[in-house]
XYZ file of C-alpha atoms in Angstrom:
712
model
C 136.849 -112.962 -89.657
C 138.032 -116.419 -89.415
C 141.117 -117.555 -87.530
C 142.828 -121.148 -86.969
C 145.802 -121.293 -84.923
C 147.767 -124.606 -83.642
C 150.943 -125.069 -81.770
C 153.706 -126.832 -83.496
C 153.618 -129.518 -80.716
C 150.186 -130.503 -81.366
C 150.432 -130.489 -85.483
C 150.658 -133.975 -87.014
C 151.777 -132.264 -90.128
C 155.134 -130.429 -91.055
C 153.689 -128.587 -94.245
C 151.602 -125.151 -94.039
C 149.545 -124.284 -96.909
C 148.227 -120.495 -97.090
C 146.449 -118.218 -99.800
C 143.614 -117.001 -101.559
C 142.110 -116.930 -105.278
C 144.761 -115.101 -106.668
C 148.271 -116.636 -104.648
C 149.145 -119.599 -102.828
C 152.279 -120.385 -100.531
C 153.933 -123.521 -98.981
C 155.846 -123.776 -95.879
C 157.463 -126.854 -94.813
C 160.279 -128.106 -92.079
C 162.653 -130.876 -93.342
C 164.398 -133.346 -91.454
C 166.650 -130.467 -89.820
C 163.543 -128.893 -88.611
C 164.033 -125.291 -90.100
C 160.505 -123.860 -91.709
C 161.444 -123.120 -95.224
C 159.292 -121.393 -98.044
C 159.238 -124.146 -100.507
C 156.638 -122.494 -103.022
C 155.015 -119.113 -103.497
C 153.202 -118.914 -106.858
C 149.767 -118.811 -108.597
C 147.059 -121.205 -107.297
C 147.040 -123.324 -110.485
C 150.826 -123.517 -110.974
C 152.291 -126.923 -111.887
C 155.282 -126.068 -110.383
C 156.391 -128.304 -107.848
C 157.714 -127.037 -104.280
C 161.161 -126.368 -104.230
C 163.553 -128.822 -102.538
C 164.920 -128.249 -99.054
C 168.411 -128.199 -100.296
C 167.102 -124.829 -102.436
C 164.603 -123.345 -100.246
C 165.456 -120.496 -97.837
C 164.516 -120.429 -94.072
C 161.461 -118.235 -93.789
C 163.571 -115.480 -92.029
C 167.159 -114.839 -92.210
C 168.782 -113.071 -88.992
C 172.259 -111.997 -88.201
C 173.075 -111.021 -84.570
C 175.931 -110.529 -82.119
C 177.726 -113.566 -81.497
C 175.954 -115.601 -84.171
C 177.257 -114.902 -88.017
C 176.400 -117.149 -90.959
C 176.926 -120.836 -92.171
C 178.635 -120.191 -95.296
C 181.075 -116.847 -95.568
C 180.864 -114.370 -98.466
C 178.963 -111.254 -99.478
C 175.581 -112.813 -98.906
C 173.062 -111.838 -96.205
C 171.264 -115.320 -96.314
C 172.750 -118.410 -94.735
C 172.585 -117.269 -91.072
C 173.038 -119.293 -88.011
C 170.045 -117.921 -86.485
C 167.846 -118.624 -89.559
C 169.086 -122.199 -89.333
C 168.021 -122.584 -85.737
C 164.431 -121.010 -86.071
C 161.854 -123.695 -84.970
C 158.213 -123.489 -85.514
C 156.003 -122.673 -82.466
C 152.791 -121.842 -83.746
C 150.899 -120.425 -86.624
C 147.804 -118.294 -87.298
C 145.656 -117.595 -90.240
C 143.235 -114.920 -90.509
C 141.014 -112.437 -92.800
C 140.381 -108.948 -91.911
C 138.483 -107.188 -94.956
C 140.271 -107.992 -98.304
C 143.419 -108.961 -96.568
C 144.716 -112.724 -95.949
C 147.352 -112.738 -93.035
C 149.405 -115.707 -91.926
C 151.782 -115.400 -89.066
C 154.522 -117.802 -88.246
C 155.721 -117.546 -84.608
C 159.650 -119.099 -84.219
C 162.030 -119.159 -81.709
C 165.681 -120.066 -81.620
C 166.336 -121.770 -78.310
C 170.099 -120.814 -78.154
C 169.757 -117.011 -78.607
C 166.438 -116.629 -76.830
C 165.217 -114.595 -79.683
C 161.612 -114.949 -80.938
C 160.735 -114.332 -84.398
C 157.302 -113.567 -85.663
C 157.043 -113.725 -89.752
C 153.637 -111.556 -91.018
C 152.864 -112.240 -94.285
C 149.793 -110.689 -95.875
C 148.433 -110.866 -99.282
C 144.795 -109.081 -100.890
C 142.131 -111.134 -102.039
C 142.468 -111.666 -105.783
C 145.892 -109.952 -105.926
C 148.915 -111.788 -106.389
C 151.166 -109.703 -104.146
C 152.712 -111.148 -101.213
C 153.850 -108.700 -98.350
C 156.335 -109.582 -95.742
C 157.373 -108.053 -92.468
C 159.444 -109.624 -89.311
C 159.318 -108.688 -85.847
C 161.958 -109.966 -83.439
C 161.723 -110.233 -79.608
C 164.347 -110.824 -77.170
C 163.075 -113.590 -74.754
C 166.323 -114.205 -72.770
C 167.723 -112.653 -69.675
C 170.331 -110.603 -71.583
C 170.910 -107.886 -74.292
C 170.895 -109.259 -77.974
C 171.822 -106.879 -80.818
C 170.592 -107.396 -83.933
C 172.588 -106.617 -87.278
C 170.170 -107.640 -90.206
C 166.799 -108.946 -90.498
C 165.004 -109.933 -93.410
C 161.563 -109.028 -94.507
C 160.740 -111.622 -97.042
C 163.131 -114.516 -98.419
C 162.240 -117.174 -101.321
C 164.362 -119.634 -102.839
C 163.808 -122.533 -105.354
C 163.493 -120.098 -108.321
C 164.166 -121.429 -111.780
C 167.651 -121.728 -112.693
C 169.715 -118.246 -112.896
C 170.143 -119.521 -116.720
C 166.786 -119.147 -117.304
C 166.163 -115.754 -115.600
C 166.567 -112.202 -116.497
C 167.523 -109.652 -113.931
C 165.404 -106.165 -114.022
C 166.691 -103.233 -111.770
C 166.115 -99.185 -111.808
C 168.848 -96.589 -111.608
C 167.197 -93.669 -110.218
C 169.466 -90.331 -110.195
C 168.494 -86.816 -109.576
C 167.186 -85.429 -112.759
C 167.412 -88.943 -114.430
C 164.933 -90.856 -112.406
C 163.312 -94.279 -113.080
C 165.831 -95.613 -115.630
C 165.115 -99.547 -116.096
C 167.829 -102.129 -116.885
C 167.887 -105.482 -117.652
C 170.272 -108.463 -118.592
C 170.474 -112.342 -118.184
C 171.144 -113.212 -114.642
C 173.925 -115.656 -115.713
C 175.818 -112.422 -116.636
C 175.955 -111.420 -112.800
C 175.776 -114.891 -111.495
C 178.437 -117.011 -113.372
C 177.831 -120.870 -113.712
C 180.567 -122.307 -111.125
C 179.554 -125.839 -111.771
C 177.550 -126.768 -108.565
C 177.525 -130.544 -108.901
C 181.393 -130.436 -108.796
C 181.675 -128.314 -105.916
C 178.435 -129.071 -104.284
C 178.828 -125.622 -102.640
C 176.952 -122.230 -103.449
C 178.501 -119.565 -104.733
C 179.825 -117.015 -101.923
C 178.671 -114.097 -104.425
C 175.324 -112.346 -105.189
C 173.607 -109.641 -107.116
C 172.616 -106.832 -104.420
C 171.649 -103.183 -104.692
C 171.077 -101.083 -101.428
C 170.488 -97.562 -100.166
C 172.490 -95.003 -98.984
C 171.605 -92.382 -96.223
C 168.102 -90.536 -95.772
C 167.234 -90.288 -99.355
C 165.649 -94.187 -99.998
C 165.777 -93.718 -103.569
C 169.037 -91.932 -104.309
C 171.117 -94.429 -107.089
C 168.445 -96.810 -107.321
C 164.620 -97.767 -106.717
C 163.787 -100.420 -104.053
C 162.817 -102.538 -106.648
C 163.825 -104.850 -109.073
C 162.142 -108.144 -110.930
C 163.489 -111.597 -112.498
C 161.466 -113.007 -115.604
C 161.512 -116.203 -117.061
C 160.823 -116.292 -120.891
C 159.489 -113.481 -122.429
C 158.241 -110.553 -120.647
C 156.398 -108.884 -123.238
C 153.017 -110.319 -121.925
C 154.033 -113.724 -121.251
C 156.355 -115.842 -118.940
C 156.665 -115.964 -115.365
C 157.782 -112.764 -113.544
C 158.803 -111.960 -109.652
C 158.692 -108.148 -109.003
C 159.263 -106.770 -105.705
C 159.852 -103.567 -103.850
C 161.084 -102.797 -100.389
C 158.986 -100.100 -98.244
C 161.312 -98.511 -96.325
C 162.221 -94.663 -96.123
C 165.869 -95.108 -95.440
C 167.856 -98.059 -95.887
C 167.057 -100.999 -97.753
C 169.038 -103.988 -99.445
C 167.890 -106.687 -102.148
C 169.796 -109.596 -102.971
C 169.536 -112.457 -105.313
C 171.832 -115.117 -106.930
C 172.205 -118.996 -107.027
C 171.454 -121.372 -104.285
C 171.060 -125.187 -104.674
C 171.489 -124.773 -108.366
C 168.829 -122.644 -108.693
C 167.537 -119.010 -108.067
C 166.700 -117.163 -104.830
C 165.797 -113.750 -103.630
C 166.082 -112.107 -100.190
C 164.577 -108.577 -99.226
C 165.879 -106.476 -96.288
C 165.520 -103.476 -94.582
C 168.620 -101.230 -93.018
C 171.501 -103.425 -92.187
C 174.716 -103.524 -90.476
C 176.990 -103.978 -93.268
C 175.081 -101.714 -95.634
C 173.792 -98.898 -93.246
C 175.503 -99.038 -90.248
C 172.190 -100.228 -88.425
C 172.080 -102.518 -85.628
C 169.278 -102.585 -82.874
C 170.240 -103.458 -79.206
C 166.994 -105.304 -77.778
C 167.022 -105.513 -73.850
C 165.200 -108.670 -72.383
C 161.343 -108.065 -73.389
C 162.071 -105.534 -76.197
C 161.262 -105.759 -79.549
C 162.076 -104.558 -83.481
C 159.923 -105.060 -86.826
C 161.567 -104.563 -89.912
C 160.189 -102.609 -92.783
C 157.824 -104.404 -94.982
C 158.484 -105.660 -98.491
C 156.159 -107.066 -101.197
C 156.522 -109.456 -104.020
C 154.264 -109.301 -106.770
C 153.819 -112.558 -109.136
C 152.466 -113.153 -112.889
C 152.353 -114.914 -115.821
C 152.407 -112.130 -117.794
C 156.048 -110.919 -117.571
C 157.030 -107.683 -115.997
C 154.123 -105.637 -117.168
C 151.628 -108.433 -115.876
C 153.774 -108.364 -112.243
C 153.496 -104.425 -112.378
C 149.879 -103.898 -112.791
C 149.317 -106.676 -109.625
C 151.936 -104.068 -107.578
C 150.224 -101.150 -109.198
C 146.787 -102.558 -107.408
C 148.715 -103.314 -104.275
C 149.938 -100.062 -104.212
C 146.637 -98.595 -104.369
C 144.888 -100.848 -101.431
C 147.674 -100.248 -98.943
C 147.681 -96.184 -99.334
C 145.980 -93.831 -97.005
C 142.570 -93.250 -98.389
C 142.271 -89.657 -99.433
C 140.339 -87.562 -101.715
C 142.783 -86.365 -103.813
C 143.159 -89.845 -105.175
C 139.838 -89.714 -107.234
C 139.836 -85.913 -107.883
C 143.201 -85.549 -109.333
C 143.151 -81.741 -109.490
C 145.403 -79.534 -111.957
C 148.277 -77.985 -109.913
C 150.350 -75.032 -110.998
C 153.468 -74.462 -109.212
C 155.651 -71.076 -109.750
C 158.903 -72.825 -109.666
C 160.249 -75.060 -112.524
C 161.818 -72.693 -115.330
C 159.564 -69.950 -113.987
C 160.120 -68.207 -110.707
C 162.842 -70.413 -109.740
C 162.487 -69.916 -106.003
C 162.213 -65.754 -106.140
C 158.726 -65.250 -105.717
C 157.133 -61.741 -105.087
C 153.767 -60.396 -105.107
C 154.412 -58.263 -108.246
C 155.425 -61.634 -110.138
C 152.895 -63.764 -108.636
C 149.616 -62.042 -109.276
C 149.925 -62.234 -113.165
C 150.669 -65.904 -112.926
C 147.857 -66.582 -110.603
C 145.449 -64.676 -113.089
C 147.145 -67.027 -115.870
C 146.980 -70.151 -114.332
C 143.305 -69.778 -113.497
C 142.568 -68.951 -116.860
C 144.645 -71.882 -118.147
C 142.214 -74.129 -115.796
C 144.836 -74.832 -112.760
C 142.692 -75.737 -109.623
C 145.671 -75.668 -107.249
C 148.100 -72.792 -107.396
C 151.556 -73.248 -105.378
C 154.034 -70.873 -104.379
C 157.351 -72.797 -104.278
C 160.699 -71.953 -102.460
C 161.764 -68.450 -101.656
C 158.703 -67.211 -100.031
C 160.358 -66.940 -96.634
C 163.508 -65.427 -98.127
C 164.674 -62.114 -96.927
C 168.200 -62.622 -96.480
C 170.248 -60.952 -99.245
C 172.884 -63.462 -98.424
C 170.503 -66.421 -99.944
C 167.887 -68.395 -98.022
C 169.560 -72.083 -98.419
C 170.989 -71.957 -95.013
C 168.957 -69.714 -93.046
C 165.400 -71.749 -93.650
C 163.707 -73.067 -90.559
C 161.200 -70.299 -89.329
C 158.943 -70.548 -92.111
C 157.435 -66.918 -92.164
C 156.776 -64.972 -94.940
C 159.446 -62.473 -96.457
C 158.345 -58.841 -95.707
C 160.375 -57.591 -98.986
C 158.980 -59.900 -101.006
C 155.320 -59.386 -99.740
C 155.106 -55.738 -98.929
C 151.619 -53.973 -98.339
C 149.435 -54.645 -95.218
C 148.174 -57.868 -96.263
C 151.465 -59.542 -97.430
C 151.613 -62.928 -98.616
C 147.841 -63.039 -97.981
C 147.174 -60.704 -100.771
C 148.578 -63.419 -103.337
C 147.035 -66.346 -101.252
C 143.287 -64.236 -101.620
C 143.833 -63.577 -105.315
C 144.096 -67.656 -105.477
C 141.103 -68.294 -103.512
C 139.324 -65.343 -105.463
C 139.593 -67.289 -109.026
C 138.633 -70.630 -107.350
C 141.712 -72.207 -106.719
C 143.198 -73.932 -103.702
C 146.653 -72.022 -102.711
C 149.438 -74.436 -101.621
C 153.220 -73.528 -100.374
C 156.493 -75.081 -100.455
C 158.083 -76.340 -97.186
C 161.204 -78.435 -96.152
C 160.266 -79.225 -92.641
C 162.881 -81.638 -91.643
C 165.896 -79.107 -92.061
C 166.823 -76.230 -90.346
C 169.601 -73.581 -92.000
C 172.757 -73.226 -90.213
C 172.394 -69.294 -89.913
C 168.818 -69.801 -89.328
C 167.443 -67.799 -86.312
C 165.321 -71.212 -85.110
C 168.960 -73.248 -85.332
C 169.793 -72.080 -81.839
C 166.405 -71.739 -80.240
C 165.833 -75.835 -80.346
C 167.872 -78.179 -77.847
C 170.911 -79.977 -79.303
C 168.632 -83.291 -78.790
C 166.045 -82.147 -81.405
C 168.990 -82.514 -84.257
C 170.893 -85.431 -85.456
C 174.150 -85.614 -84.172
C 177.415 -88.079 -84.406
C 180.067 -88.526 -81.554
C 178.126 -85.379 -79.652
C 178.352 -83.113 -82.250
C 175.480 -81.888 -84.695
C 175.226 -83.399 -88.065
C 176.042 -80.604 -90.648
C 175.111 -81.324 -94.435
C 175.337 -78.598 -97.186
C 174.418 -75.677 -94.809
C 171.627 -77.609 -92.901
C 171.167 -79.081 -89.749
C 168.831 -82.042 -89.567
C 165.635 -82.120 -87.359
C 165.152 -85.507 -85.355
C 161.269 -86.082 -85.271
C 161.807 -88.266 -82.274
C 162.133 -85.210 -80.217
C 159.091 -83.269 -78.862
C 160.524 -79.775 -79.584
C 161.223 -80.638 -83.113
C 157.644 -82.298 -83.703
C 156.220 -79.249 -81.626
C 158.097 -76.572 -84.068
C 156.582 -77.940 -86.925
C 153.106 -78.648 -85.479
C 153.231 -74.997 -84.991
C 154.440 -74.156 -88.385
C 151.938 -76.740 -90.270
C 149.225 -75.485 -88.095
C 149.709 -71.909 -88.836
C 150.081 -72.162 -92.506
C 147.140 -74.671 -93.340
C 144.929 -73.816 -90.030
C 145.193 -69.852 -89.754
C 146.127 -69.166 -93.185
C 144.154 -71.556 -95.078
C 146.678 -73.209 -97.388
C 145.398 -76.569 -98.604
C 148.642 -77.890 -100.437
C 151.773 -78.619 -98.907
C 154.915 -79.355 -101.165
C 157.273 -80.957 -98.447
C 160.865 -81.158 -100.018
C 163.845 -82.469 -98.584
C 167.271 -81.798 -100.124
C 169.853 -83.077 -97.937
C 170.828 -86.726 -97.464
C 172.837 -87.415 -94.015
C 174.047 -90.954 -94.040
C 174.498 -93.048 -91.935
C 172.280 -91.147 -89.758
C 172.469 -90.163 -85.838
C 173.830 -92.077 -82.691
C 171.650 -89.987 -80.384
C 167.971 -90.413 -78.545
C 168.987 -93.656 -77.609
C 169.694 -95.021 -80.896
C 172.430 -98.192 -80.603
C 173.675 -97.082 -84.392
C 173.500 -94.438 -86.645
C 171.334 -96.482 -88.956
C 168.688 -97.188 -86.220
C 168.503 -93.705 -85.164
C 168.061 -92.884 -88.815
C 165.123 -95.674 -89.467
C 163.498 -94.276 -85.831
C 163.678 -90.610 -86.790
C 161.958 -91.690 -90.306
C 159.236 -93.476 -88.792
C 158.498 -90.596 -86.318
C 158.354 -88.201 -89.490
C 155.971 -90.265 -90.947
C 153.884 -90.689 -87.677
C 153.900 -86.800 -87.982
C 152.438 -86.973 -91.144
C 149.934 -89.022 -90.353
C 149.143 -87.112 -87.303
C 148.876 -83.795 -89.703
C 146.427 -85.284 -91.835
C 144.690 -86.323 -89.110
C 144.171 -82.760 -88.197
C 143.800 -81.446 -91.637
C 141.961 -84.138 -93.651
C 141.537 -82.073 -96.650
C 145.114 -81.210 -96.854
C 146.817 -82.361 -100.067
C 150.611 -83.502 -99.372
C 152.938 -83.699 -102.237
C 155.878 -85.866 -101.419
C 159.235 -84.507 -102.744
C 163.251 -84.920 -102.148
C 165.219 -83.312 -104.637
C 162.550 -84.313 -107.301
C 162.473 -88.467 -106.764
C 164.670 -89.096 -103.995
C 162.238 -90.529 -101.784
C 160.202 -92.602 -104.124
C 159.781 -95.440 -101.741
C 156.894 -97.760 -100.870
C 156.224 -96.226 -97.436
C 155.961 -92.422 -98.693
C 153.651 -93.244 -101.440
C 151.131 -95.271 -99.062
C 151.126 -91.824 -96.653
C 151.345 -88.930 -99.391
C 148.943 -88.022 -102.114
C 151.497 -87.107 -104.821
C 154.995 -87.908 -105.883
C 157.317 -85.482 -107.330
C 158.996 -87.645 -110.379
C 161.796 -85.529 -110.871
C 163.452 -81.872 -110.954
C 164.642 -82.233 -114.642
C 164.484 -78.595 -116.284
C 165.090 -80.190 -120.071
C 161.752 -80.836 -121.417
C 163.663 -82.945 -124.015
C 165.006 -85.017 -121.280
C 161.515 -85.389 -119.050
C 159.939 -87.746 -121.588
C 162.048 -91.483 -120.376
C 161.376 -90.076 -116.610
C 157.630 -89.632 -117.399
C 157.108 -92.685 -119.245
C 159.006 -94.739 -116.686
C 157.472 -93.281 -113.648
C 154.114 -95.426 -113.131
C 156.948 -98.649 -112.501
C 157.323 -96.366 -109.373
C 154.171 -94.702 -108.445
C 150.569 -95.284 -109.593
C 149.499 -92.915 -112.211
C 147.287 -90.427 -110.592
C 150.047 -90.088 -107.760
C 153.011 -89.369 -109.889
C 153.457 -85.734 -110.615
C 154.954 -84.781 -113.787
C 156.148 -81.064 -114.890
C 154.628 -79.287 -117.934
C 156.352 -76.197 -117.918
C 155.594 -74.405 -121.581
C 157.139 -71.103 -122.288
C 156.126 -68.388 -124.614
C 159.695 -68.570 -126.499
C 158.420 -72.134 -127.535
C 157.206 -73.135 -130.644
C 153.689 -74.648 -130.679
C 154.993 -78.374 -131.406
C 157.556 -77.492 -128.077
C 154.578 -76.251 -126.181
C 152.427 -79.702 -127.302
C 155.474 -81.720 -126.170
C 156.022 -80.565 -122.798
C 152.188 -80.767 -122.226
C 151.472 -83.966 -123.778
C 154.240 -85.618 -121.611
C 152.207 -85.123 -118.277
C 148.435 -85.788 -119.014
C 148.867 -89.708 -118.023
C 150.148 -88.781 -114.851
C 149.422 -85.674 -112.361
C 149.729 -82.449 -114.663
C 152.270 -80.148 -112.762
C 151.736 -76.871 -114.730
C 154.346 -74.058 -114.485
C 156.198 -71.726 -117.197
C 155.445 -68.094 -117.948
C 151.764 -68.370 -118.949
C 151.131 -64.547 -118.272
C 153.740 -63.940 -121.252
C 152.024 -66.188 -123.670
C 150.065 -64.816 -126.743
C 146.382 -65.914 -126.643
C 147.077 -68.889 -129.339
C 149.889 -70.228 -126.949
C 147.477 -70.214 -124.087
C 144.835 -71.643 -125.803
C 147.183 -74.840 -126.555
C 147.857 -75.043 -122.462
C 143.942 -74.659 -121.900
C 143.158 -77.328 -124.523
C 145.732 -79.740 -122.667
C 144.099 -79.101 -119.340
C 140.841 -79.425 -120.610
C 142.005 -83.015 -122.060
C 143.352 -84.174 -118.942
C 140.142 -83.155 -117.069
C 138.032 -85.092 -119.473
C 140.369 -88.534 -118.922
C 141.757 -88.286 -115.413
C 138.694 -90.031 -114.135
C 140.097 -93.352 -115.848
C 143.507 -92.778 -113.995
C 142.811 -94.259 -110.675
C 141.652 -97.500 -112.257
C 144.207 -97.730 -114.812
C 147.493 -99.841 -115.367
C 150.618 -98.930 -117.423
C 152.151 -100.787 -120.184
C 155.242 -99.930 -122.649
C 154.507 -100.895 -126.140
C 158.219 -100.099 -127.024
C 159.567 -101.563 -123.775
C 160.734 -99.182 -120.996
C 162.685 -96.450 -122.438
C 166.299 -95.834 -122.519
C 167.641 -92.697 -121.510
C 168.513 -91.767 -124.955
C 165.638 -93.682 -126.512
C 164.274 -91.191 -129.771
C 160.461 -92.504 -129.493
C 159.584 -93.115 -125.792
C 155.928 -94.583 -125.379
C 153.854 -94.812 -122.509
C 150.462 -96.918 -122.415
C 147.766 -96.775 -119.958
C 144.499 -99.281 -120.163
C 141.813 -98.083 -118.315
C 139.259 -100.286 -116.202
C 136.509 -100.309 -118.779
C 139.130 -101.340 -121.613
C 140.055 -97.682 -123.139
C 143.457 -97.468 -123.965
C 145.576 -94.255 -123.885
C 148.923 -93.682 -125.282
C 151.445 -90.852 -125.064
C 153.892 -91.061 -128.096
C 157.026 -88.890 -127.852
C 159.437 -87.921 -130.733
C 162.960 -86.543 -129.647
C 164.772 -87.724 -132.746
C 165.249 -90.699 -135.046
C 162.782 -91.100 -138.414
C 159.434 -89.736 -138.694
C 157.867 -93.168 -138.280
C 157.370 -95.634 -135.638
C 155.477 -98.610 -135.298
C 153.895 -99.760 -131.978
C 153.349 -103.462 -131.561
C 149.665 -103.557 -129.474
C 148.930 -107.562 -129.508
C 146.060 -107.479 -127.170
C 144.278 -105.400 -130.005
C 145.314 -107.650 -132.509
C 142.283 -108.998 -135.032
C 140.133 -106.130 -133.520
C 138.555 -102.978 -134.990
C 140.026 -100.243 -133.174
C 139.313 -96.342 -133.659
C 142.692 -94.594 -133.080
C 141.763 -90.627 -131.691
C 144.295 -88.120 -131.194
C 143.276 -86.282 -128.271
C 146.089 -83.997 -127.979
C 147.165 -81.610 -129.692
C 143.997 -81.029 -131.643
C 145.834 -79.700 -134.580
C 148.700 -81.603 -135.629
C 150.960 -82.554 -138.177
C 151.203 -86.080 -136.871
C 149.036 -89.091 -138.096
C 148.187 -92.367 -136.910
C 147.157 -95.816 -138.895
C 146.047 -98.886 -137.455
C 146.457 -102.599 -138.954
C 144.516 -105.051 -137.283
C 146.003 -107.987 -138.781
C 149.219 -107.131 -137.332
C 147.671 -105.422 -133.986
C 150.111 -102.516 -134.835
C 149.576 -99.004 -134.413
C 151.818 -96.633 -137.117
C 152.555 -93.151 -135.927
C 153.782 -90.477 -137.983
C 155.333 -87.118 -136.742
C 157.313 -85.575 -139.470
C 158.549 -82.927 -137.027
C 160.719 -83.231 -133.882
C 160.378 -82.564 -131.125
C 156.819 -83.511 -131.149
C 154.179 -85.642 -129.331
C 150.864 -86.936 -129.319
C 148.259 -88.463 -126.765
C 146.272 -90.744 -128.468
C 142.998 -92.792 -127.161
C 142.125 -96.393 -128.602
C 138.694 -97.692 -128.214
C 137.086 -100.708 -130.123
C 134.599 -99.441 -132.662
């Protein structure tokens, strides 16, 4: 470990340069004394530093009694940001991580700020977070603090904006358009002032990915393998905002966690108190959007909590989707357990309903998490099913929704009011549930006892943790100075609780789910082993979700449903199975009612997956036909493995029977395309080396193929 620390007063230079083999950054103080980020790029970029008029202060901060220097929609141009002066800076290297700490202070407000920048060696990703400390003698209230800012990007006329809509049952729908369509040219030269507008997206409530992914990108030039790209993610379990626009006649970017304007967030700091923002990460590439995503995927793998599941990638069967739908019983489960084992499943998960003994419905009675005797009769109860799972060599799993307690639950009155979210002294009630507050020891004790019983005493090795309500803007209890601050503090406490669970039960596998993909954020991905990608039950509508999910989650963490049914044709069975083989296959469906031929198709798919899964943890995604629109008749997803092997899933949902996929990386090379699944198919593939194109023919629709391409 090496370090270099100097005080601003002793430094004779006003420029700080920092980086490593894959990234370089430059910070400079101009005549006004404000430290600005003047350059973030690749080490051999020949792009000059941004002029001070276009560069942003390294931190933007809005506090009570301060405001901004240019009124409008934007979060930038804050008065405190322009008053921050550099005190010192420090660099260090710990393992693969290069770190730079910029220590600044505002003498007027008495606020001290530390911007921590981190970047892993060999990866072009910059991660930022900010700690604000009140060094004054009075209370200071924060309204917004940036996690990462960057000005001096190319002219908006040269940039294309990418963003991702993310709705229940319709996750990861990427959009793109020229930035100039959203940021009109106002003739900056004539007015000598910047626009007051911006392009911005924000979250709402306790689902951080409800509405949009906390991601976006700007690209310059062609993004199909060339051109500059800036791709970002905000790693917040609750509120976030990102904004971009024009400043100083060039582009800018600012990334935020929760703010007062968007999320009713404010943080009151007593003298000596501190607050740290959620992190935000920015990936850079000259190979367009896909190149930047490859960098971000590598970064995501580095920051996540180590766990054996990330390499083992076992096949999971879950009884819910289009199968038992929350109505499990011993009689229904035992045949499914046997069939899932025959199909090759390695985990068997009993989903929602196993605790439901109320004829009025379980939705608003959850919270005790005890098996319903009526569903699991007999001396062994639910353990008869768990024992059958283990007898087949599979690991049993259960669904759990830990953060909620139904309003009719017997648990609801036993916990103190302070263990729940509340506003104005009244418990927050949403969709028949109360929201637990994991800052309170009673809430945490209740969940510790639940998990330790299920995992420790019952021997369950997999928990699907769901979360089916959103509670904007949060809670004003527990010392929170605002509802948004209470929500963020709870979310951080919830994640601390999860870490403690995994410390106590290191082999436990946790799937992160919130009505499918409503909690598909970077902070959750870094902690849990699997991520639900959707609740979509229509197998014809799942392909664009499955194809685009690797933008949000590494392939080996993305749980994709595969729910073949006995009433499906063989083409339909292959279609729904093929779509999950480049992610984490989550089997479902009435396998116990299938013919031997149908079950053989399922076993074949599982066998193919088990044969290729070792390549997934090092693979990076690409899209030969681009990220698919929701109605795209021919979605396609590719993965490039570390050894150069390429996998392709191609779906046909409509359109003509022939589609050509450009693969420029393979142009001029002798390539052997191989159909991995299904083995028996009417589809054909043909390779053209001069054009670097693969032509796929699927005479029937719906149909899908999983292909492998290797050099001859």
